[in-house]
Amino acid sequence: MAVAVPQGGAGGSGWTWRPVAGDALLARAFHSCTELRGRFYLVGGVLAGGAREPSSDTVVFDPAAGLAVRVGARGGPRRSHHDAVPVGGRWLCVVGGWDGSRRLATVAALDTERGVWEAWTAASGNCPPAGLSSHTCTRLSDRELRVAGREGGTRTQRRYGSIYTLRLDPRAHTYCYKEEGCHTVSRSGHCAALLQTPGPHPSHQLLLFGGCNSAEPEVAGHWSHGKIKAFFLPKGGTTCCPPFDGTACKACEQWAGVPAGASGTTASLMFCGGALCCAVWWRNSDQS
């Protein structure tokens, strides 16, 4: 695991990499890495070059202690090329991915309080994609996600990329897909970012970057002022959707070396096994 800190402040042209952790359990690719209650959960992926079968293990990295341990919960999903999101400060929901034989659109959830994996079921009216891999899954609320990217079927991949709203019911352990009317260019292995626009009445846009021949980002969703209340849950709490100078989890701040009480404009990106965990922001002028 490493952090990248910009040189010369917000206007700097370069980045400095600093390793913050090294453990064989973190060595993997095509996995997910999700922050939940100040710890990072690594799910599945490919553990060795040339391997065809994805892993079913889950590893938790505690940045405060600098320790990585394998979760003992049974029934973990065998997945790679999936995505995962935190829900309710309790569940880690794994969406879609490759299980070694086919692309899936199912939802599996790790109940971090009970330490068990659950296979959530499709609710009535579910209209799932043909199968997902190398997609993105963006959390809009504890009950709503936006899924974009590769969907099973060569014909669909060549023509366009569908966008789905995925609604979750943590109490009932169910999920329901709804295909949106808009489409994007076909993408896979891309990144998605939910960004708040500036101004007195900020709105939100979901932008997709990369994963196709186009060098331009693409809007995969737009929400007017007040529609998105919160989407980030550091250490189990709910925080209002931050603007570009928002504050990330305290665990990441500690590893990035952010001064106590600093607020910011300069970003430090934390990566784990090639997956972006989160961004830490602070004002460079606040540093001594």
Short mmCIF file of C-alpha atoms in Angstrom, two decimals:
data_model
loop_
_atom_site.label_atom_id
_atom_site.label_comp_id
_atom_site.label_asym_id
_atom_site.label_seq_id
_atom_site.Cartn_x
_atom_site.Cartn_y
_atom_site.Cartn_z
CA MET A 1 0.00 0.00 0.00
CA ALA A 2 1.25 3.48 -0.82
CA VAL A 3 0.20 7.11 -0.79
CA ALA A 4 0.97 9.70 -3.46
CA VAL A 5 1.51 13.27 -2.27
CA PRO A 6 1.81 16.19 -4.75
CA GLN A 7 5.05 18.16 -4.75
CA GLY A 8 4.98 21.90 -4.39
CA GLY A 9 1.41 22.19 -3.08
CA ALA A 10 -1.84 22.33 -5.01
CA GLY A 11 -0.15 23.74 -8.11
CA GLY A 12 2.67 21.21 -8.10
CA SER A 13 3.48 19.31 -11.25
CA GLY A 14 4.79 16.09 -9.71
CA TRP A 15 3.90 13.42 -7.18
CA THR A 16 5.94 11.73 -4.51
CA TRP A 17 5.16 8.10 -3.64
CA ARG A 18 5.61 6.85 -0.10
CA PRO A 19 5.02 3.20 0.88
CA VAL A 20 2.96 2.83 4.04
CA ALA A 21 2.43 -0.94 4.24
CA GLY A 22 3.79 -4.15 2.81
CA ASP A 23 2.19 -7.54 3.39
CA ALA A 24 1.83 -10.65 1.23
CA LEU A 25 -1.91 -10.64 1.96
CA LEU A 26 -2.22 -7.36 0.04
CA ALA A 27 -0.64 -8.78 -3.13
CA ARG A 28 -3.46 -9.22 -5.65
CA ALA A 29 -5.04 -7.72 -8.77
CA PHE A 30 -8.57 -7.14 -10.11
CA HIS A 31 -9.86 -7.00 -6.52
CA SER A 32 -11.86 -4.41 -4.63
CA CYS A 33 -10.57 -2.25 -1.78
CA THR A 34 -13.20 -0.46 0.29
CA GLU A 35 -12.95 1.70 3.41
CA LEU A 36 -15.43 0.85 6.16
CA ARG A 37 -15.18 2.17 9.72
CA GLY A 38 -11.58 3.22 9.30
CA ARG A 39 -10.37 -0.12 7.93
CA PHE A 40 -9.81 -1.31 4.36
CA TYR A 41 -11.52 -4.48 3.14
CA LEU A 42 -9.85 -6.27 0.22
CA VAL A 43 -12.13 -8.79 -1.45
CA GLY A 44 -11.16 -11.48 -3.95
CA GLY A 45 -9.10 -10.74 -7.01
CA VAL A 46 -6.35 -12.73 -8.68
CA LEU A 47 -3.52 -13.68 -6.34
CA ALA A 48 -0.86 -14.76 -8.84
CA GLY A 49 0.15 -13.96 -12.39
CA GLY A 50 -1.48 -16.29 -14.88
CA ALA A 51 -4.09 -17.49 -12.40
CA ARG A 52 -7.50 -18.15 -13.92
CA GLU A 53 -9.54 -18.68 -10.79
CA PRO A 54 -10.40 -15.63 -8.65
CA SER A 55 -9.89 -15.78 -4.91
CA SER A 56 -12.68 -15.98 -2.35
CA ASP A 57 -10.72 -14.58 0.57
CA THR A 58 -11.24 -11.26 2.34
CA VAL A 59 -8.42 -9.32 3.97
CA VAL A 60 -8.82 -6.42 6.39
CA PHE A 61 -6.06 -3.83 6.66
CA ASP A 62 -6.02 -1.63 9.76
CA PRO A 63 -3.92 1.46 8.93
CA ALA A 64 -3.80 2.57 12.57
CA ALA A 65 -2.11 -0.67 13.60
CA GLY A 66 -0.40 -1.32 10.27
CA LEU A 67 -1.72 -4.89 10.23
CA ALA A 68 -3.41 -6.98 7.54
CA VAL A 69 -5.40 -10.06 8.57
CA ARG A 70 -7.54 -12.54 6.67
CA VAL A 71 -11.22 -12.49 7.64
CA GLY A 72 -12.43 -15.83 8.96
CA ALA A 73 -15.99 -15.44 7.64
CA ARG A 74 -17.06 -18.45 5.57
CA GLY A 75 -18.83 -18.37 2.25
CA GLY A 76 -16.97 -15.41 0.77
CA PRO A 77 -17.74 -14.83 -2.93
CA ARG A 78 -15.18 -16.03 -5.45
CA ARG A 79 -14.79 -12.81 -7.45
CA SER A 80 -12.53 -10.71 -9.62
CA HIS A 81 -13.24 -7.64 -11.76
CA HIS A 82 -16.07 -6.73 -9.36
CA ASP A 83 -16.80 -3.65 -7.28
CA ALA A 84 -17.75 -3.18 -3.63
CA VAL A 85 -19.39 -0.43 -1.60
CA PRO A 86 -20.02 0.18 2.13
CA VAL A 87 -23.67 0.27 3.19
CA GLY A 88 -25.08 1.49 6.49
CA GLY A 89 -21.69 1.52 8.17
CA ARG A 90 -22.11 -2.24 8.57
CA TRP A 91 -22.32 -4.16 5.31
CA LEU A 92 -19.73 -4.51 2.57
CA CYS A 93 -21.71 -5.18 -0.61
CA VAL A 94 -19.92 -6.90 -3.51
CA VAL A 95 -21.63 -6.24 -6.83
CA GLY A 96 -21.15 -8.32 -9.97
CA GLY A 97 -17.82 -9.62 -11.18
CA TRP A 98 -16.26 -12.76 -12.61
CA ASP A 99 -16.51 -16.02 -10.63
CA GLY A 100 -14.15 -18.03 -12.81
CA SER A 101 -16.78 -19.23 -15.27
CA ARG A 102 -19.21 -16.38 -15.93
CA ARG A 103 -20.03 -12.74 -15.30
CA LEU A 104 -22.52 -12.12 -12.51
CA ALA A 105 -24.91 -9.33 -11.52
CA THR A 106 -25.65 -10.68 -8.04
CA VAL A 107 -25.01 -8.97 -4.68
CA ALA A 108 -23.12 -10.61 -1.82
CA ALA A 109 -22.68 -8.77 1.48
CA LEU A 110 -20.31 -9.16 4.39
CA ASP A 111 -22.02 -8.30 7.66
CA THR A 112 -19.05 -6.85 9.52
CA GLU A 113 -20.86 -6.89 12.86
CA ARG A 114 -21.72 -10.59 12.69
CA GLY A 115 -18.69 -11.60 10.65
CA VAL A 116 -20.67 -13.59 8.07
CA TRP A 117 -21.21 -13.42 4.32
CA GLU A 118 -24.79 -13.20 3.02
CA ALA A 119 -26.12 -13.87 -0.47
CA TRP A 120 -28.76 -11.19 -0.96
CA THR A 121 -31.72 -12.09 -3.17
CA ALA A 122 -33.33 -10.30 -6.09
CA ALA A 123 -36.52 -8.42 -5.24
CA SER A 124 -39.69 -8.39 -7.30
CA GLY A 125 -39.31 -6.29 -10.45
CA ASN A 126 -35.58 -6.86 -10.71
CA CYS A 127 -34.26 -6.24 -14.25
CA PRO A 128 -30.57 -7.14 -13.97
CA PRO A 129 -27.82 -6.69 -16.55
CA ALA A 130 -26.63 -9.76 -18.42
CA GLY A 131 -23.55 -9.87 -16.22
CA LEU A 132 -20.99 -7.36 -14.98
CA SER A 133 -17.20 -7.21 -14.94
CA SER A 134 -14.70 -4.36 -14.85
CA HIS A 135 -17.61 -2.03 -14.06
CA THR A 136 -18.03 0.70 -11.46
CA CYS A 137 -20.56 0.86 -8.65
CA THR A 138 -21.04 4.29 -7.08
CA ARG A 139 -22.84 4.77 -3.79
CA LEU A 140 -25.50 7.49 -3.85
CA SER A 141 -27.09 6.54 -0.54
CA ASP A 142 -27.49 3.49 1.70
CA ARG A 143 -30.28 2.30 -0.56
CA GLU A 144 -29.20 3.39 -4.02
CA LEU A 145 -26.15 2.71 -6.19
CA ARG A 146 -25.33 3.66 -9.78
CA VAL A 147 -23.73 0.90 -11.87
CA ALA A 148 -21.94 1.66 -15.13
CA GLY A 149 -19.60 -0.22 -17.45
CA ARG A 150 -19.14 -3.55 -19.09
CA GLU A 151 -22.22 -5.73 -19.38
CA GLY A 152 -22.09 -9.32 -20.63
CA GLY A 153 -22.53 -9.85 -24.35
CA THR A 154 -20.17 -8.76 -27.13
CA ARG A 155 -22.93 -7.03 -29.08
CA THR A 156 -23.85 -4.80 -26.15
CA GLN A 157 -20.23 -3.95 -25.40
CA ARG A 158 -19.61 -2.78 -28.95
CA ARG A 159 -22.76 -0.68 -29.24
CA TYR A 160 -23.05 1.17 -25.95
CA GLY A 161 -22.82 0.86 -22.19
CA SER A 162 -25.99 0.64 -20.13
CA ILE A 163 -26.46 2.47 -16.83
CA TYR A 164 -28.33 0.83 -13.98
CA THR A 165 -29.71 2.03 -10.68
CA LEU A 166 -29.27 -0.67 -8.06
CA ARG A 167 -31.58 -0.34 -5.06
CA LEU A 168 -30.69 -2.15 -1.85
CA ASP A 169 -32.77 -3.11 1.18
CA PRO A 170 -30.31 -4.03 3.95
CA ARG A 171 -33.05 -5.16 6.33
CA ALA A 172 -34.65 -7.53 3.82
CA HIS A 173 -31.26 -8.46 2.28
CA THR A 174 -32.60 -7.81 -1.24
CA TYR A 175 -31.55 -5.86 -4.31
CA CYS A 176 -33.27 -4.63 -7.47
CA TYR A 177 -31.79 -3.38 -10.74
CA LYS A 178 -33.46 -0.80 -12.96
CA GLU A 179 -31.99 0.15 -16.34
CA GLU A 180 -31.84 3.88 -16.93
CA GLY A 181 -32.92 5.41 -20.22
CA CYS A 182 -29.53 7.00 -20.94
CA HIS A 183 -26.45 5.19 -22.23
CA THR A 184 -22.71 5.78 -22.39
CA VAL A 185 -20.02 4.58 -24.74
CA SER A 186 -18.97 1.03 -23.96
CA ARG A 187 -16.41 1.08 -21.13
CA SER A 188 -14.58 -1.43 -18.96
CA GLY A 189 -11.79 -1.02 -16.45
CA HIS A 190 -12.74 2.64 -16.06
CA CYS A 191 -13.12 4.89 -13.01
CA ALA A 192 -16.16 6.75 -11.74
CA ALA A 193 -16.29 9.85 -9.55
CA LEU A 194 -19.30 11.53 -7.97
CA LEU A 195 -18.41 15.22 -7.95
CA GLN A 196 -20.12 18.22 -6.41
CA THR A 197 -20.32 21.34 -8.55
CA PRO A 198 -19.32 24.71 -7.03
CA GLY A 199 -21.74 27.48 -6.18
CA PRO A 200 -24.41 28.34 -3.58
CA HIS A 201 -26.72 25.58 -4.81
CA PRO A 202 -24.36 22.75 -5.75
CA SER A 203 -25.54 19.78 -7.73
CA HIS A 204 -23.79 16.46 -8.36
CA GLN A 205 -22.50 14.71 -11.45
CA LEU A 206 -21.25 11.17 -11.88
CA LEU A 207 -18.32 11.20 -14.31
CA LEU A 208 -16.74 8.18 -16.00
CA PHE A 209 -13.07 8.28 -16.93
CA GLY A 210 -11.19 5.94 -19.27
CA GLY A 211 -12.05 2.38 -20.21
CA CYS A 212 -12.57 3.19 -23.91
CA ASN A 213 -10.87 4.91 -26.83
CA SER A 214 -12.22 8.34 -25.88
CA ALA A 215 -10.01 10.61 -23.80
CA GLU A 216 -12.98 12.64 -22.58
CA PRO A 217 -14.92 12.00 -19.36
CA GLU A 218 -18.61 11.23 -19.72
CA VAL A 219 -21.55 12.14 -17.51
CA ALA A 220 -23.41 9.06 -16.27
CA GLY A 221 -25.82 10.84 -13.97
CA HIS A 222 -26.85 14.26 -12.73
CA TRP A 223 -28.63 15.18 -9.49
CA SER A 224 -29.94 18.65 -8.68
CA HIS A 225 -29.28 20.51 -5.43
CA GLY A 226 -30.38 18.59 -2.35
CA LYS A 227 -30.98 15.25 -4.08
CA ILE A 228 -27.83 13.64 -2.68
CA LYS A 229 -27.50 14.15 1.05
CA ALA A 230 -24.59 11.90 1.94
CA PHE A 231 -22.44 9.25 0.34
CA PHE A 232 -19.33 8.87 2.51
CA LEU A 233 -19.27 6.94 5.78
CA PRO A 234 -15.92 7.33 7.55
CA LYS A 235 -15.73 5.16 10.68
CA GLY A 236 -19.40 4.25 10.48
CA GLY A 237 -20.77 7.80 10.65
CA THR A 238 -22.70 9.70 8.01
CA THR A 239 -21.05 12.80 6.60
CA CYS A 240 -22.60 15.34 4.26
CA CYS A 241 -21.42 14.92 0.70
CA PRO A 242 -18.09 16.80 0.65
CA PRO A 243 -17.00 19.23 -2.06
CA PHE A 244 -13.58 18.96 -3.63
CA ASP A 245 -11.92 20.04 -0.38
CA GLY A 246 -13.79 17.49 1.75
CA THR A 247 -12.08 15.44 4.43
CA ALA A 248 -11.50 11.71 4.03
CA CYS A 249 -11.27 9.11 6.76
CA LYS A 250 -8.94 9.77 9.70
CA ALA A 251 -7.08 6.53 9.06
CA CYS A 252 -6.01 7.77 5.62
CA GLU A 253 -5.10 11.17 7.03
CA GLN A 254 -2.81 9.51 9.55
CA TRP A 255 -0.98 7.51 6.91
CA ALA A 256 -0.72 10.47 4.53
CA GLY A 257 0.76 12.64 7.25
CA VAL A 258 -2.00 15.27 7.26
CA PRO A 259 -1.51 17.81 10.08
CA ALA A 260 -4.16 17.69 12.81
CA GLY A 261 -6.99 20.11 12.18
CA ALA A 262 -5.89 20.90 8.63
CA SER A 263 -8.49 21.64 5.99
CA GLY A 264 -7.72 21.55 2.45
CA THR A 265 -7.10 21.92 -1.16
CA THR A 266 -4.21 19.52 -1.75
CA ALA A 267 -4.97 15.86 -2.38
CA SER A 268 -3.09 12.73 -1.38
CA LEU A 269 -4.25 9.52 -3.03
CA MET A 270 -4.02 6.21 -1.18
CA PHE A 271 -3.65 3.03 -3.21
CA CYS A 272 -3.72 -0.59 -2.12
CA GLY A 273 -2.68 -3.35 -4.53
CA GLY A 274 -3.41 -1.05 -7.45
CA ALA A 275 -6.90 -0.05 -6.24
CA LEU A 276 -7.68 3.51 -5.22
CA CYS A 277 -8.92 3.48 -1.63
CA CYS A 278 -9.77 7.12 -1.09
CA ALA A 279 -8.48 10.65 -1.41
CA VAL A 280 -7.18 12.69 1.51
CA TRP A 281 -7.44 16.47 1.20
CA TRP A 282 -5.76 19.26 3.15
CA ARG A 283 -4.49 22.80 2.67
CA ASN A 284 -0.77 22.85 1.92
CA SER A 285 -0.30 26.21 3.65
CA ASP A 286 -1.43 24.64 6.93
CA GLN A 287 1.65 22.45 7.02
CA SER A 288 4.58 23.57 9.16
#
